[in-house]
Coordinates of C-alpha atoms and ligand atoms in Angstrom, one line a residue:
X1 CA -0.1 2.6 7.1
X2 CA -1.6 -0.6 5.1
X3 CA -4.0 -2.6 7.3
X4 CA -4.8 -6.0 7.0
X5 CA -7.5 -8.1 8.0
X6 CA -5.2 -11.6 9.9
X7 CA -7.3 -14.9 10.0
X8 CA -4.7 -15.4 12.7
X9 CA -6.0 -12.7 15.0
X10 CA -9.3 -12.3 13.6
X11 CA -8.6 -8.5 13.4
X12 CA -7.1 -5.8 11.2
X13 CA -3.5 -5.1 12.2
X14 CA -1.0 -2.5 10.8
X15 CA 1.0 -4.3 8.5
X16 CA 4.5 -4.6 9.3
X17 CA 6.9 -6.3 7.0
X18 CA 9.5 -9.0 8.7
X19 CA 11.9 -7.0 6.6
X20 CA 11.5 -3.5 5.9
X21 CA 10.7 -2.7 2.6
X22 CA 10.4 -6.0 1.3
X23 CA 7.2 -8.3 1.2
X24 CA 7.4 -12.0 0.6
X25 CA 4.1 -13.6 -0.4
X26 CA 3.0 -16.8 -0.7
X27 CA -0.2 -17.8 -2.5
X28 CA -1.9 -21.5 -2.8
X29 CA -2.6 -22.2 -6.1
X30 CA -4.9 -24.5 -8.3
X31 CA -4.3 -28.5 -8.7
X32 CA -4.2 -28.5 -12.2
X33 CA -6.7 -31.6 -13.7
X34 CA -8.9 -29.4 -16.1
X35 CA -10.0 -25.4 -17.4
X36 CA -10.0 -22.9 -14.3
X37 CA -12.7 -21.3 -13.8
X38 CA -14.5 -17.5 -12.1
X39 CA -13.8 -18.7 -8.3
X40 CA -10.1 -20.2 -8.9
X41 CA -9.5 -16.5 -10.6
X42 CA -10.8 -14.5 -7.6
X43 CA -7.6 -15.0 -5.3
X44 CA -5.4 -14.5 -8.6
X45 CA -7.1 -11.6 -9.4
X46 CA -7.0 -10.6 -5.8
X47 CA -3.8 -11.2 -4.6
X48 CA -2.0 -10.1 -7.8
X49 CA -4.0 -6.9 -7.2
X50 CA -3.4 -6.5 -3.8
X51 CA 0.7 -6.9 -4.9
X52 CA 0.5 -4.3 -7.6
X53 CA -1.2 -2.0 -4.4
X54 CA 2.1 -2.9 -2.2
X55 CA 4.4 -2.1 -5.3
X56 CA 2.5 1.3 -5.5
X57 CA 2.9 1.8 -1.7
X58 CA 7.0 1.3 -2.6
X59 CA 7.6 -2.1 -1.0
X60 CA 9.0 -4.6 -3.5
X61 CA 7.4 -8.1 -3.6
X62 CA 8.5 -11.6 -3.9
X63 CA 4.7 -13.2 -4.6
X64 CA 4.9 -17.1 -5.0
X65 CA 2.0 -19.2 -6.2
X66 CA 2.3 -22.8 -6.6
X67 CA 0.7 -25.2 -8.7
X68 CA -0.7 -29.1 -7.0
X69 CA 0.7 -31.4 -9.8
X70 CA 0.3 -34.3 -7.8
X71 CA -2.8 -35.1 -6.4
X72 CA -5.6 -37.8 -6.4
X73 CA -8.2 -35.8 -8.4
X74 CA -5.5 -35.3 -11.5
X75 CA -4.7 -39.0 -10.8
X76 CA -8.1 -40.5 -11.0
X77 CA -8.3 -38.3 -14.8
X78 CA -5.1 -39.1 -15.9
X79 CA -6.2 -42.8 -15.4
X80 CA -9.5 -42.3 -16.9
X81 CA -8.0 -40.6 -20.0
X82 CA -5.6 -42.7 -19.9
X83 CA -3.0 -40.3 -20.0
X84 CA 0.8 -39.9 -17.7
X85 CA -0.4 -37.7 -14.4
X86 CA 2.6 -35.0 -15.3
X87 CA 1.7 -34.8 -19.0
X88 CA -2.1 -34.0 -17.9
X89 CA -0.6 -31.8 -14.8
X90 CA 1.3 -29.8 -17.3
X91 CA -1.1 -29.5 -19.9
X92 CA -3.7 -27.6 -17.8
X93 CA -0.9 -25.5 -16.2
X94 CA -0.4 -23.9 -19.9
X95 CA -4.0 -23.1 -20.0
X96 CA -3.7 -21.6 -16.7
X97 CA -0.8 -19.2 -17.7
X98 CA -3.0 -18.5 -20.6
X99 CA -6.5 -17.6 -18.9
X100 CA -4.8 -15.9 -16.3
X101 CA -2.8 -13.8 -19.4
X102 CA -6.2 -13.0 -20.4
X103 CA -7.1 -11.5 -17.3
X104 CA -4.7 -9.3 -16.7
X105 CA -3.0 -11.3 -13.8
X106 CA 0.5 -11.1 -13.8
X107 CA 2.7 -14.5 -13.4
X108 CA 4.2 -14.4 -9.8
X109 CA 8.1 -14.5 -9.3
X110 CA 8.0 -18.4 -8.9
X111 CA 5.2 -20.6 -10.0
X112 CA 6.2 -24.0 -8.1
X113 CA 5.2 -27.1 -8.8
X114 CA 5.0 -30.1 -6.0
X115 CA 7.0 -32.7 -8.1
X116 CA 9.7 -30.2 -8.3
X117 CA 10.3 -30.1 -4.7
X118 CA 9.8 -33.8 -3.7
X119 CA 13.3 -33.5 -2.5
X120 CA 12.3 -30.9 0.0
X121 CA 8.9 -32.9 0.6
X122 CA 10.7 -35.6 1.9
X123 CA 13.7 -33.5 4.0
X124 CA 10.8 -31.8 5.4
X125 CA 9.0 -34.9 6.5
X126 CA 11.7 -35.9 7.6
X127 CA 12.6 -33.5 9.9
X128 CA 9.3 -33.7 11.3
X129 CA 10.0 -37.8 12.2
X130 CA 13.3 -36.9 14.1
X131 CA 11.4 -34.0 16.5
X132 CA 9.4 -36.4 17.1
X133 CA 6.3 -34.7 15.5
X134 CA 5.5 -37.4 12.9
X135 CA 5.9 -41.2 12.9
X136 CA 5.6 -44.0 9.7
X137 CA 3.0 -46.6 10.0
X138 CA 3.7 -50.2 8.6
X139 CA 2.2 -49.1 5.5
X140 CA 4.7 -46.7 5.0
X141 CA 2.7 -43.9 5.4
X142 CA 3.8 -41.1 7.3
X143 CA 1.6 -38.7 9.5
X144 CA 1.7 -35.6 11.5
X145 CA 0.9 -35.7 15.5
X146 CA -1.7 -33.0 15.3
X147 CA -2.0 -33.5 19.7
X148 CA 1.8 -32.9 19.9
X149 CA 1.3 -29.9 18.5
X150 CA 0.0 -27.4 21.2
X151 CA -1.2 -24.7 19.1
X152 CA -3.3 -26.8 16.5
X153 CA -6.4 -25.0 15.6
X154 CA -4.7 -21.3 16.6
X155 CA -5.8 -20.6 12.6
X156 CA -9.5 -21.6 11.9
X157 CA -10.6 -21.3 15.6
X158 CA -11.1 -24.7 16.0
X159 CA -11.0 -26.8 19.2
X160 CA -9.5 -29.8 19.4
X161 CA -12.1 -30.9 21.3
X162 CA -14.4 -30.4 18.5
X163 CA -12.8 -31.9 16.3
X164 CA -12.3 -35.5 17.6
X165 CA -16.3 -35.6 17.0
X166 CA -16.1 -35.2 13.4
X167 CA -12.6 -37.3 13.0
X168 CA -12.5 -40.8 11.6
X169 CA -9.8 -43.4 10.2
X170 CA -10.1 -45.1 6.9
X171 CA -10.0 -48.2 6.3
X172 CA -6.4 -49.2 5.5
X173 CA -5.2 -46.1 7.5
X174 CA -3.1 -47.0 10.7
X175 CA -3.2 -43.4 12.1
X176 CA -2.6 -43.3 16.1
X177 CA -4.6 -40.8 16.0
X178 CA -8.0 -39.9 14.1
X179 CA -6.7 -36.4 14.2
X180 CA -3.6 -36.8 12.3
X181 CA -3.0 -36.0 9.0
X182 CA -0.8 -37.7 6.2
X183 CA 2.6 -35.9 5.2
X184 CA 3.7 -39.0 3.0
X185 CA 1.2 -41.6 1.6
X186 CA 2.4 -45.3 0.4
X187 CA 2.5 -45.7 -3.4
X188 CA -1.1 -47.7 -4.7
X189 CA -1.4 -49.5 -7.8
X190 CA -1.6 -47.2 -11.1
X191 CA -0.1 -44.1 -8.7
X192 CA 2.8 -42.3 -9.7
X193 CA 6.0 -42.8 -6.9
X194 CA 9.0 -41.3 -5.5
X195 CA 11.8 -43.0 -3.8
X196 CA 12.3 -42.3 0.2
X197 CA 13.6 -43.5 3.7
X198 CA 9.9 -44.9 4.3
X199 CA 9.5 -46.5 0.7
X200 CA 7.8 -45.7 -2.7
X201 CA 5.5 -43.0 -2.1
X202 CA 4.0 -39.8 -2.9
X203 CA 3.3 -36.3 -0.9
X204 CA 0.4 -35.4 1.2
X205 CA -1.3 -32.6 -0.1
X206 CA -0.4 -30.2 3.0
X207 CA 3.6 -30.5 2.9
X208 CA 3.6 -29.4 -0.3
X209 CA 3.3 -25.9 0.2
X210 CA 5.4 -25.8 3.7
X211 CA 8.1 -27.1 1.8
X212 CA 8.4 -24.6 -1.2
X213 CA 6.9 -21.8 0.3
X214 CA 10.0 -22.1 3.2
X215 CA 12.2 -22.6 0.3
X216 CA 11.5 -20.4 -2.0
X217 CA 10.7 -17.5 0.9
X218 CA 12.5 -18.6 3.8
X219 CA 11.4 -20.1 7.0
X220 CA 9.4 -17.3 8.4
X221 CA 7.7 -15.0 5.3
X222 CA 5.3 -12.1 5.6
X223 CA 1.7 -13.5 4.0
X224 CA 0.1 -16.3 3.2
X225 CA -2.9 -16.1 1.2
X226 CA -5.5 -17.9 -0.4
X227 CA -9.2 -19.0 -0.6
X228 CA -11.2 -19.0 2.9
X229 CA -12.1 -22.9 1.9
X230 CA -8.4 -23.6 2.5
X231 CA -8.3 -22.4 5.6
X232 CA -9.0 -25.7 7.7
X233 CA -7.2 -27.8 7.1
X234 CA -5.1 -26.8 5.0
X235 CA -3.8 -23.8 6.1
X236 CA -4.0 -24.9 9.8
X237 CA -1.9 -27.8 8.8
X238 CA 0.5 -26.6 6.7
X239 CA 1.0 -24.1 9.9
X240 CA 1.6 -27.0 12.2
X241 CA 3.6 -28.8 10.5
X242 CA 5.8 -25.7 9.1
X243 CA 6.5 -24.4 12.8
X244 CA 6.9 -27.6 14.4
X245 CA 9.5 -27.8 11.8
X246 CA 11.2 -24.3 12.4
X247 CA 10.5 -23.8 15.8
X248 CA 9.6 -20.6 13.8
X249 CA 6.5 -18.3 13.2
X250 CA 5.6 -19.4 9.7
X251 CA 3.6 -16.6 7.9
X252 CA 2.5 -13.7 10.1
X253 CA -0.4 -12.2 8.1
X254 CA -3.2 -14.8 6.6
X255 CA -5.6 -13.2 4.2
X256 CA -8.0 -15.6 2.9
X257 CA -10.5 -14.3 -0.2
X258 CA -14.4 -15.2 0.3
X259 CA -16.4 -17.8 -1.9
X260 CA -18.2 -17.2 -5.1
X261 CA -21.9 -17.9 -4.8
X262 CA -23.4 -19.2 -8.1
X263 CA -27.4 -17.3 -7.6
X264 CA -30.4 -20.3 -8.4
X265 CA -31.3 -23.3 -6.9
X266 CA -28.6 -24.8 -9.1
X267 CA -26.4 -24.0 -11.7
X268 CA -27.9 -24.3 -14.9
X269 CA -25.7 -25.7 -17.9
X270 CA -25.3 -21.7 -19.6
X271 CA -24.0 -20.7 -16.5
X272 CA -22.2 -23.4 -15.8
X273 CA -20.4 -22.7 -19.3
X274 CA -19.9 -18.7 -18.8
X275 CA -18.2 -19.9 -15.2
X276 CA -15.3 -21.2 -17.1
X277 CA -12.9 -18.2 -17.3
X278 CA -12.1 -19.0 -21.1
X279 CA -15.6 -18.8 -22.1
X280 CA -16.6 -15.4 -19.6
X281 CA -13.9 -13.8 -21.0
X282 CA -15.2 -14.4 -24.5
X283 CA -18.4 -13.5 -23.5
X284 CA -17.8 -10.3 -21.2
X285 CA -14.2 -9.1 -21.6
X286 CA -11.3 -8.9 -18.9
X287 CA -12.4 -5.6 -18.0
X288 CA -15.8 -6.6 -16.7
X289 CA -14.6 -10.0 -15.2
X290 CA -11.9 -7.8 -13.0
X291 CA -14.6 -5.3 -12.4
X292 CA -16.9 -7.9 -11.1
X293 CA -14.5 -9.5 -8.8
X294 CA -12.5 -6.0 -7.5
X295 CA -16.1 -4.2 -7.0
X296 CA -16.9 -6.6 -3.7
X297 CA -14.6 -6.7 -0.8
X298 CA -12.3 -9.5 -1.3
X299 CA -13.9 -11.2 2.0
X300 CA -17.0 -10.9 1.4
X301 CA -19.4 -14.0 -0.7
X302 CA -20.2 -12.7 -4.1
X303 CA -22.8 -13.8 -6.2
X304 CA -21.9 -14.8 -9.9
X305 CA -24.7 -14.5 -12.6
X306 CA -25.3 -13.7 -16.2
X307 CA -27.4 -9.9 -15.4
X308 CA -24.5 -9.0 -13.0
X309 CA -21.9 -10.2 -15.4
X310 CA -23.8 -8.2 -18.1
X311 CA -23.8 -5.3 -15.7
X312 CA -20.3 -4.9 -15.2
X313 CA -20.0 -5.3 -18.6
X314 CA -22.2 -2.2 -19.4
X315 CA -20.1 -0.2 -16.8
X316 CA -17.0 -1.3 -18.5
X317 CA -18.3 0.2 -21.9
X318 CA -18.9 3.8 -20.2
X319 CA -15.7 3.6 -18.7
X320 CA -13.5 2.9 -22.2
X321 CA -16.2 5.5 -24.1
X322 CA -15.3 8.3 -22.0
X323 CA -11.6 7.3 -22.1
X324 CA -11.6 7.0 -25.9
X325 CA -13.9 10.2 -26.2
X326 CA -11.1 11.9 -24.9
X327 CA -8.1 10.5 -26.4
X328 CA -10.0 11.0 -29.7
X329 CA -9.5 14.8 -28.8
X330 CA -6.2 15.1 -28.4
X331 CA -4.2 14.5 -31.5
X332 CA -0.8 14.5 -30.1
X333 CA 0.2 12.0 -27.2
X334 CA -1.4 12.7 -24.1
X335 CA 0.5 15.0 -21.8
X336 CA 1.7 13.8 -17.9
X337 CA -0.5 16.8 -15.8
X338 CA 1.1 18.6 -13.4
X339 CA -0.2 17.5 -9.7
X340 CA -2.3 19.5 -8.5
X341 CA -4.2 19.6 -4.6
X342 CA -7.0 18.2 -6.3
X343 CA -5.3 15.2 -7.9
X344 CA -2.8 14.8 -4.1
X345 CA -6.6 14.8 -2.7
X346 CA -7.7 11.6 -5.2
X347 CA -4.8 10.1 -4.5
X348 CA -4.5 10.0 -0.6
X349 CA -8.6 9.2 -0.9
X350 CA -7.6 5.9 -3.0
X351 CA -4.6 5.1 -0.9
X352 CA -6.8 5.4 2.4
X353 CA -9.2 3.1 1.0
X354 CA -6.6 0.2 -0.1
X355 CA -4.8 1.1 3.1
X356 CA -8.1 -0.4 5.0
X357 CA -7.6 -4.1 4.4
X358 CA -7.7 -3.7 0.7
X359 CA -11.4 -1.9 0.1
X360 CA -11.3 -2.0 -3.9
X361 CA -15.2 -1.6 -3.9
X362 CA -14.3 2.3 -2.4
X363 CA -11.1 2.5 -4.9
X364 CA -13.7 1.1 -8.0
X365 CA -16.1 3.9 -6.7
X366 CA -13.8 6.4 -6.7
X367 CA -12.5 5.6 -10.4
X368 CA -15.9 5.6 -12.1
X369 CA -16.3 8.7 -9.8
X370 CA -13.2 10.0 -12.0
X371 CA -15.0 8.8 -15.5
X372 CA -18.1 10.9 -14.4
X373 CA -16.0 13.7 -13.7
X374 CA -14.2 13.2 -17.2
X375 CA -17.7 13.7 -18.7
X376 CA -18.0 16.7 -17.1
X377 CA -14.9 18.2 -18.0
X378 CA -15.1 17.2 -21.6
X379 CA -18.8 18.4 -21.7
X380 CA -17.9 22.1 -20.3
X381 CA -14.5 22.3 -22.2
X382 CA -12.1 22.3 -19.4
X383 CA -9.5 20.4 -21.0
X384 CA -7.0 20.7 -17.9
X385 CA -9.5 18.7 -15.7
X386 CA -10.0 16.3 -18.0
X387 CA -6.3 15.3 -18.6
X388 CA -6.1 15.1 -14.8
X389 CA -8.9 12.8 -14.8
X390 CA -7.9 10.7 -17.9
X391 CA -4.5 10.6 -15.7
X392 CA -5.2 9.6 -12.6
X393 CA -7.9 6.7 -14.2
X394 CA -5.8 5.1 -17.0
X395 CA -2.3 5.8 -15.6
X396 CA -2.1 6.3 -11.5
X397 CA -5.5 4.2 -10.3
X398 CA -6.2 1.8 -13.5
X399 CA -2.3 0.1 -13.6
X400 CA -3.0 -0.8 -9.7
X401 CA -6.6 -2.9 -9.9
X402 CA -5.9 -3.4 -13.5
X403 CA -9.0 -1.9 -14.6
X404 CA -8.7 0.3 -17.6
X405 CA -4.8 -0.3 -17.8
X406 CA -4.1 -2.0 -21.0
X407 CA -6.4 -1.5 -24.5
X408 CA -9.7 -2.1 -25.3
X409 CA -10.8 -5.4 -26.2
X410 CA -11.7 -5.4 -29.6
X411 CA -13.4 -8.7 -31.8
X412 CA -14.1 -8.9 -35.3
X413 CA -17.1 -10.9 -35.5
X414 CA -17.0 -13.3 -38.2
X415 CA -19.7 -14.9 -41.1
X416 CA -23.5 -13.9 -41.0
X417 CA -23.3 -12.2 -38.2
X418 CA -20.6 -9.9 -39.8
X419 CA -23.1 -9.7 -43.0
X420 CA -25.9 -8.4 -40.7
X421 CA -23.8 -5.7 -39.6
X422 CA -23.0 -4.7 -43.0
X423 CA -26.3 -4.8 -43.7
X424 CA -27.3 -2.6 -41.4
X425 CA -24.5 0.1 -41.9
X426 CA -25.7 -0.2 -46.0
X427 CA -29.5 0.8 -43.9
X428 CA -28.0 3.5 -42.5
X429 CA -26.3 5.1 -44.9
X430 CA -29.1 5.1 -47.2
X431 CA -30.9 6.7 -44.4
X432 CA -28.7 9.3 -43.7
X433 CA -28.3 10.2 -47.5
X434 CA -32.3 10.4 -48.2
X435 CA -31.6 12.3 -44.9
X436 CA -33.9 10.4 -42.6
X437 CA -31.0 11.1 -39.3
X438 CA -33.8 9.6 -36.6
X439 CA -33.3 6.5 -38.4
X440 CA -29.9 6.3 -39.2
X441 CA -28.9 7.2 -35.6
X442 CA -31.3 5.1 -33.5
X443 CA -29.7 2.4 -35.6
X444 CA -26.4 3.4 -34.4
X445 CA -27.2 3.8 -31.0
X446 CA -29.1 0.3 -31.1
X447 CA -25.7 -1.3 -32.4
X448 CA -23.6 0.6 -30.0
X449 CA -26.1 -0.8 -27.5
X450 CA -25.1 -4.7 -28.1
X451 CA -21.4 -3.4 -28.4
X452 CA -21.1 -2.9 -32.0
X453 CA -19.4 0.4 -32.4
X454 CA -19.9 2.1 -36.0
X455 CA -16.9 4.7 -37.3
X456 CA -18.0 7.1 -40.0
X457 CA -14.7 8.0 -41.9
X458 CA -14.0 9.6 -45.5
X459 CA -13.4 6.2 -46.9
X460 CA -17.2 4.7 -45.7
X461 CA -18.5 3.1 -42.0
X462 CA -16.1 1.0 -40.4
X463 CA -17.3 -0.7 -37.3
X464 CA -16.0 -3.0 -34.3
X465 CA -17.1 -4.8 -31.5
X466 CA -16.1 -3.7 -27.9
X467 CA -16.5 -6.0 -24.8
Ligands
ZN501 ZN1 -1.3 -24.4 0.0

């Protein structure tokens, strides 16, 4: 039985699909103004992880994940740039599909976007005016009631009480309420606009994802997910509204992901840069981005610098040598073992730990357990324990964190750093033919050190660089 950590309850609870067998997900996505970067990829990563660990398990899995293509942060850079909102929107929603490509996460089933469902925005809001749960101000704004909504606050734990304190109106807001929230705000000058019943306007940022997620997934679905940041207000108003709506229990599991900590007073500019998933990626390979993220508990803080990035990169090295030490020995295509007790035994130990609200740090463990014990096997000759381990790490436990799973990243390093290389190698050689071997191999192991991996074949040294 999968248990899972609910915001909602503050405790783990067997997870019980609304319909068996099936899972419908629902994950908040990025607003899309610029390059995503480590802490936007840790719920993709997560989440996308967490619904390749359901499809092991047997259920199938709707996942959605929208995008916020309307918002004032892309508005305020489209207007800077000087550029049409949408065009900018869609622009860094291409680069999203491609960072995310080059980190293993797989697209969900729908990948909304808000202007796409300003139809349903406005239904929704709608709706909301004739229960008498939102009203339109002479501005033509609309807002939610959050006070006619008696279980406000059920989500984050907060008191309404509490909240008052730290409420306020804007100016130019004509709220009855400081507590309410906008659902539909009055076109500005320079703003993008939709027609509706209350004039030219544009969404709230909260209806957004009550609207397509109830679409797309149907009134009531089984989790909603997303960054622990979103939970107030977001998620707490994207709840009220979406069951004031329904009458309806909205999502009945919330899992939220914890924060990524950047270590130092403050970021520096180098880390700043290596945060960007395009350039940590470069610099440190999927495998040791996914690594980095899947090795903490997805609730848990983590801390993000350049030594623990390097780190899992090092780990991620031993983990491909041993792989490709032992694929080097088998010339003909690697056989499917027969399951043994021992392999059943690995496999209820990794289900039992995803089972508990999703521990990968105890699933990670257990796989570069299964790299040591590859070592072993391949050290001592026993061949049958090694294909069992090769198995269970690239083909039963690797496909489900996406750790080990697809090839080895491999860069051809270009212009005088390329020449050095050759340089070296030409060093080498010489060494090895005046036969000088301490040489010759500390400069191999040096270069295998900075991930420069030298091939001795019949035709001369070929080398490559692994992440
Ligand atoms: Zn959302």
């Amino acid at each position: 039985m999968i248990r899972i950590y609910n915001t909602l309850s503050k405790k783990k609870e067997d997870f019980v699909p609304l319909k068996e067998g099936w899972v419908r997900m629902y994950v908040c996505g990025p607003t899309v103004y610029g390059l995503i970067h480590v802490g936007n990829a840790r719920p993709a990563i997560v989440f996308d992880a967490f619904r390749r660990y359901l499809e092991y398990r047997g259920y199938k899995v709707v996942m959605v994940q929208n995008f916020t293509d309307i918002d004032d942060k892309i508005i305020n850079k489209a207007n800077d740039l000087g550029v049409n909102p949408q065009k900018l929107a869609d622009t860094f929603i291409a680069e999203y599909f491609r960072d995310a490509h080059s980190l293993g996460i797989r697209p969900a089933n729908f990948h909304p976007k808000t202007t796409d469902y300003v139809k349903e925005i406005i239904d929704t809001v709608q709706k909301l005016i004739d229960k008498g749960y939102a009203y339109k101000t002479p501005y033509g704004d609309v807002y939610f009631s959050v006070r006619k909504f008696p279980k406000y606050g059920e989500l984050s734990g907060k008191k309404i009480e509490d909240l008052i304190a730290g409420a306020r109106v804007e100016p130019g807001e004509e709220k009855k309420d400081p507590l309410d929230f906008a659902l539909w705000k009055a076109a500005k000058a320079s703003e993008p606009w939709w027609e509706s019943p209350w004039g030219k306007g544009r969404p709230g940022w909260h209806i957004e994802c009550s609207a397509m997620s109830t679409t797309l997934l149907g009134e009531s679905f089984d989790i909603h997910a997303g960054g622990e940041d979103l939970i107030f207000p977001h998620h707490e108003n994207e709840k009220a509204q979406s069951e004031a709506c329904t009458g309806k229990i909205f999502a009945k599991y919330w899992m939220h992901n914890g924060m990524i900590r950047m270590v130092g007073e403050k970021m520096s500019k180098s880390l700043g840069n290596i945060f960007l998933v395009r350039n940590a990626v470069a610099a440190f390979g999927r495998d040791a981005i996914r690594l980095f993220i899947l090795s903490k508990h997805y609730r848990s803080p983590i801390d993000f610098s350049e030594e623990i990035l390097i780190d899992n990169k090092k780990a991620v090295r031993r983990g491909w040598e041993a792989i490709e030490r032992f694929e080097k020995r088998m010339n003909v295509e690697i056989p499917v073992p027969k399951y043994d007790s021992w392999m059943n035994e690995q496999i209820e130990k990794f289900k039992e730990s995803l089972d508990d609200d999703f521990n990968t740090p105890e699933a990670v463990a257990q796989i570069f357990n299964l790299i040591k014990e590859l070592n072993k096997a391949m050290d001592s000759g026993d061949e049958d324990k090694a294909l069992k381990a090769y198995h269970l790490i690239k083909r039963e436990f690797g496909p489900v964190l996406g750790l080990f799973d697809l090839s080895r990243e491999i860069k051809r390093l270009e212009g005088k750093e390329s020449k050095l290389i050759d340089l070296l190698i030409d060093i080498r050689n010489k060494m090895r033919k005046e036969k000088r071997f301490d040489i010759a191999d500390e400069i191999r192991d040096k270069l295998s050190e900075i991930g420069i991996i030298l091939k001795d074949k019949k035709e001369g040294t070929e080398w490559e660089e692994v992440k």
